[in-house]
Coordinates of C-alpha atoms in Angstrom, one line a residue:
L258 CA 29.7 15.7 21.1
E259 CA 28.1 19.6 20.9
S260 CA 27.1 19.4 17.6
A261 CA 25.3 16.1 18.2
S262 CA 23.5 17.7 21.5
K263 CA 21.9 20.0 19.3
P264 CA 18.5 19.2 18.6
L265 CA 18.5 18.3 22.0
I266 CA 18.6 22.5 22.9
G267 CA 15.3 24.8 23.3
G268 CA 13.2 21.4 22.8
P269 CA 10.8 20.7 26.2
Y270 CA 12.6 18.6 28.8
L271 CA 10.6 15.5 29.9
R272 CA 13.4 13.0 32.0
S273 CA 12.3 9.9 30.7
K274 CA 12.2 11.0 26.7
T275 CA 15.1 13.6 26.9
A276 CA 17.7 11.1 28.2
P277 CA 17.2 8.1 26.2
Q278 CA 17.3 10.3 23.4
A279 CA 20.4 11.4 24.0
V280 CA 22.2 8.2 24.7
S281 CA 20.6 7.3 21.2
A282 CA 22.8 10.6 19.4
L283 CA 25.6 10.4 21.7
L284 CA 27.2 7.2 22.2
P285 CA 27.4 5.6 18.7
I286 CA 30.1 8.7 18.0
F287 CA 31.8 6.7 21.3
L288 CA 31.7 3.5 18.6
A289 CA 32.5 4.8 16.3
R290 CA 36.2 5.4 17.4
G291 CA 36.9 2.1 19.3
Y292 CA 35.2 3.0 23.5
L293 CA 33.7 0.3 23.0
K294 CA 32.4 0.1 27.0
A295 CA 31.6 3.8 27.1
Q296 CA 28.7 5.1 28.3
L297 CA 26.0 8.1 29.4
G298 CA 25.2 8.2 33.2
D299 CA 22.4 9.3 34.3
P300 CA 21.3 13.9 32.8
R301 CA 21.7 15.8 36.1
T302 CA 19.6 18.8 35.7
T303 CA 19.7 22.3 37.6
V304 CA 17.6 25.6 37.0
V305 CA 19.7 28.6 35.3
E306 CA 16.2 30.7 34.8
D307 CA 12.7 30.6 36.5
G308 CA 10.4 32.9 34.7
S309 CA 7.0 32.2 32.7
E310 CA 9.7 30.1 31.3
T311 CA 11.5 27.3 32.6
W312 CA 15.3 26.8 32.1
I313 CA 17.5 24.0 32.9
D314 CA 21.2 23.3 32.0
L315 CA 21.4 19.9 31.6
R316 CA 25.0 18.4 32.1
L317 CA 25.6 14.2 30.8
P318 CA 28.3 12.3 33.4
V319 CA 30.4 10.6 30.0
S320 CA 32.1 7.2 31.2
A321 CA 34.6 6.8 27.3
G322 CA 36.2 4.3 29.0
A323 CA 39.7 2.0 27.1
R324 CA 40.4 2.3 23.9
F325 CA 39.9 -1.3 22.0
N326 CA 41.9 -2.0 18.7
L327 CA 40.7 -5.1 16.4
S328 CA 43.0 -7.7 17.0
S329 CA 40.9 -10.9 14.7
V330 CA 37.8 -11.8 12.5
E331 CA 36.7 -14.6 12.2
W332 CA 33.9 -15.9 9.5
T333 CA 31.3 -18.7 10.6
G334 CA 28.5 -20.3 9.3
N335 CA 29.2 -18.7 5.6
T336 CA 28.6 -21.5 2.8
V337 CA 27.7 -19.7 -0.7
L338 CA 30.3 -16.8 -0.7
A339 CA 33.8 -17.0 0.8
S340 CA 34.6 -16.1 3.8
K341 CA 37.4 -13.3 1.3
Q342 CA 34.8 -12.3 -0.3
L343 CA 32.7 -11.0 2.6
E344 CA 35.5 -9.4 3.9
A345 CA 36.6 -7.5 1.8
L346 CA 33.0 -6.0 2.2
L347 CA 34.5 -4.6 5.4
H348 CA 36.3 -1.7 6.9
L349 CA 37.8 -3.1 9.9
K350 CA 41.5 -2.5 9.4
M351 CA 43.8 -5.4 11.8
N352 CA 45.4 -3.0 15.1
D353 CA 43.6 0.0 14.3
P354 CA 40.7 1.2 16.6
V355 CA 37.2 -0.4 16.0
D356 CA 34.3 1.7 14.4
A357 CA 31.3 -0.6 15.7
I358 CA 29.0 1.3 13.9
Q359 CA 30.6 1.3 10.3
L360 CA 30.8 -2.5 11.4
A361 CA 26.6 -2.4 11.9
R362 CA 26.8 -1.0 8.1
D363 CA 29.2 -3.2 6.8
L364 CA 27.1 -6.5 8.1
E365 CA 23.8 -5.0 6.6
T366 CA 25.7 -4.4 2.9
I367 CA 26.6 -7.9 3.6
E368 CA 22.9 -8.8 3.6
K369 CA 22.0 -7.3 0.6
L370 CA 25.0 -8.5 -1.0
Y371 CA 23.2 -12.2 0.3
G372 CA 19.8 -10.6 -1.4
T373 CA 21.0 -10.3 -4.5
K374 CA 21.8 -14.1 -5.2
G375 CA 18.9 -15.5 -3.9
Y376 CA 19.2 -15.3 0.0
L377 CA 15.8 -13.6 1.3
Y378 CA 16.5 -13.7 4.6
A379 CA 20.4 -14.3 5.5
R380 CA 21.5 -12.3 8.3
V381 CA 25.0 -11.6 10.3
Y382 CA 25.9 -12.3 14.0
P383 CA 28.2 -10.0 15.1
S384 CA 30.1 -11.7 19.4
S385 CA 32.5 -9.8 20.3
T386 CA 35.6 -10.6 22.8
L387 CA 37.1 -8.6 24.0
D388 CA 40.6 -8.8 26.2
D389 CA 40.4 -5.3 29.0
I390 CA 44.8 -6.1 28.8
Q391 CA 45.5 -5.8 25.6
H392 CA 42.9 -3.5 24.7
S393 CA 42.2 -5.3 22.1
V394 CA 38.3 -7.2 21.0
S395 CA 38.5 -10.4 18.2
Y396 CA 34.9 -11.0 16.5
E397 CA 33.9 -13.6 15.5
L398 CA 30.8 -13.4 12.5
N399 CA 27.9 -16.1 12.1
V400 CA 26.2 -15.6 8.7
I401 CA 22.8 -17.3 8.8
E402 CA 22.5 -17.6 4.6
G403 CA 18.4 -19.4 5.0
D404 CA 17.2 -20.7 1.7
L405 CA 17.3 -20.0 -1.9
Y406 CA 14.3 -17.5 -3.3
R407 CA 14.0 -18.5 -7.2
M408 CA 12.2 -16.1 -9.9
G409 CA 8.6 -17.6 -9.6
D410 CA 5.8 -16.2 -11.7
L411 CA 5.8 -13.0 -14.1
L412 CA 1.9 -11.0 -14.6
L413 CA 1.4 -8.2 -16.2
H414 CA -1.6 -6.6 -15.8
G415 CA -2.3 -3.6 -17.9
L416 CA -0.9 -3.7 -20.1
D417 CA -2.5 -4.8 -23.9
A418 CA -1.1 -8.5 -25.5
E419 CA 1.7 -7.1 -27.4
A420 CA 3.4 -4.5 -25.1
T421 CA 2.9 -7.2 -22.2
K422 CA 4.8 -9.6 -25.2
K423 CA 8.1 -6.7 -25.5
M424 CA 8.0 -6.0 -21.4
T425 CA 8.0 -10.1 -20.3
A426 CA 10.8 -10.2 -23.1
Q427 CA 13.0 -7.7 -21.4
W428 CA 12.2 -9.5 -18.1
Q429 CA 15.7 -10.9 -17.8
M430 CA 15.6 -12.6 -14.4
K431 CA 14.0 -16.0 -15.9
K432 CA 11.9 -18.7 -14.1
G433 CA 14.0 -21.2 -12.4
A434 CA 16.7 -18.6 -11.2
P435 CA 18.2 -17.0 -7.5
Y436 CA 16.2 -14.3 -7.3
D437 CA 17.6 -11.2 -7.4
N438 CA 16.2 -8.5 -5.0
S439 CA 17.3 -5.4 -6.3
Y440 CA 16.5 -5.8 -9.8
L441 CA 13.1 -4.9 -9.8
S442 CA 14.5 -1.4 -9.5
R443 CA 17.7 -1.9 -11.2
F444 CA 15.0 -3.1 -14.0
F445 CA 12.6 0.1 -14.6
S446 CA 16.1 2.8 -14.2
L447 CA 18.3 1.1 -16.0
I448 CA 17.0 -2.7 -18.3
Y449 CA 13.6 -0.9 -19.1
R450 CA 13.3 0.4 -22.5
D451 CA 9.9 1.8 -24.7
V452 CA 8.1 -0.5 -25.9
G453 CA 6.1 1.3 -28.0
L454 CA 3.2 2.2 -24.8
G455 CA 0.8 5.0 -26.4
V456 CA 0.1 6.4 -23.3
S457 CA 2.7 6.9 -19.8
Y458 CA 2.0 4.5 -17.2
Q459 CA 2.4 5.0 -13.4
V460 CA 3.8 1.5 -12.6
I461 CA 2.4 0.1 -9.3
P462 CA 5.3 -3.8 -8.1
K463 CA 4.5 -6.4 -6.2
Q464 CA 6.3 -9.2 -4.7
S465 CA 4.9 -12.1 -3.4
V466 CA 6.9 -14.6 -1.4
N467 CA 6.2 -17.8 -1.6
S468 CA 7.7 -20.1 1.5
E469 CA 6.6 -23.2 0.8
D470 CA 8.2 -24.0 -2.7
K471 CA 10.9 -20.6 -2.0
T472 CA 10.4 -18.7 -5.0
V473 CA 9.2 -14.9 -5.2
S474 CA 6.2 -13.5 -7.9
V475 CA 6.6 -10.4 -9.7
A476 CA 3.6 -8.6 -10.5
L477 CA 3.7 -5.2 -12.3
Q478 CA 0.1 -3.6 -12.8
F479 CA 0.6 0.3 -15.3
L480 CA -2.5 2.1 -14.4
P481 CA -2.2 5.5 -17.3
K482 CA -1.7 8.4 -15.6
S483 CA -4.6 11.0 -15.7

């Protein structure tokens, strides 16, 4: 808590700004350790030096509450990916304190996985049920998979006909295939090979999503570097 509070020290104090900053810095520390009902009260200030500059001490009342352990996880709404496959991406462990911050990161990872399968707008919405007697929490993770998007057109600009042909041949995500939204970055970092370009190019990529026919077209603009 002291380490997370350091950025607040020495700066100008404005109640309307400092209080939310303190909550955003400190509350995750409790949530990451299973204190799902932790609360921070209104800050209390005491003037400790009042000269050319005024310095204050800031006290933050903390109510950690009970520590909650995981009792169950239930998946709903997922049809494309099996529950076991999704659950393998969670760091939650049964009967252990719940790390709510890590859970949020894990759900983002799952949403990104869906994006590689063509489900660009898949989202996972968690809801929790707390048992205050047993100090346990059960989660229902509702997956809204959304529509499947497919690869549309690949458009290359700025290359000659021969280089365009070679570059197009290297692009492995063919038209009509489920669109992998991680492929574009991997194409240049792992897959792209020299096609005999005589000069160095800056490549400006653009992805265009068509919500009507559920396709994503990719345009690559090649600009010679000066």
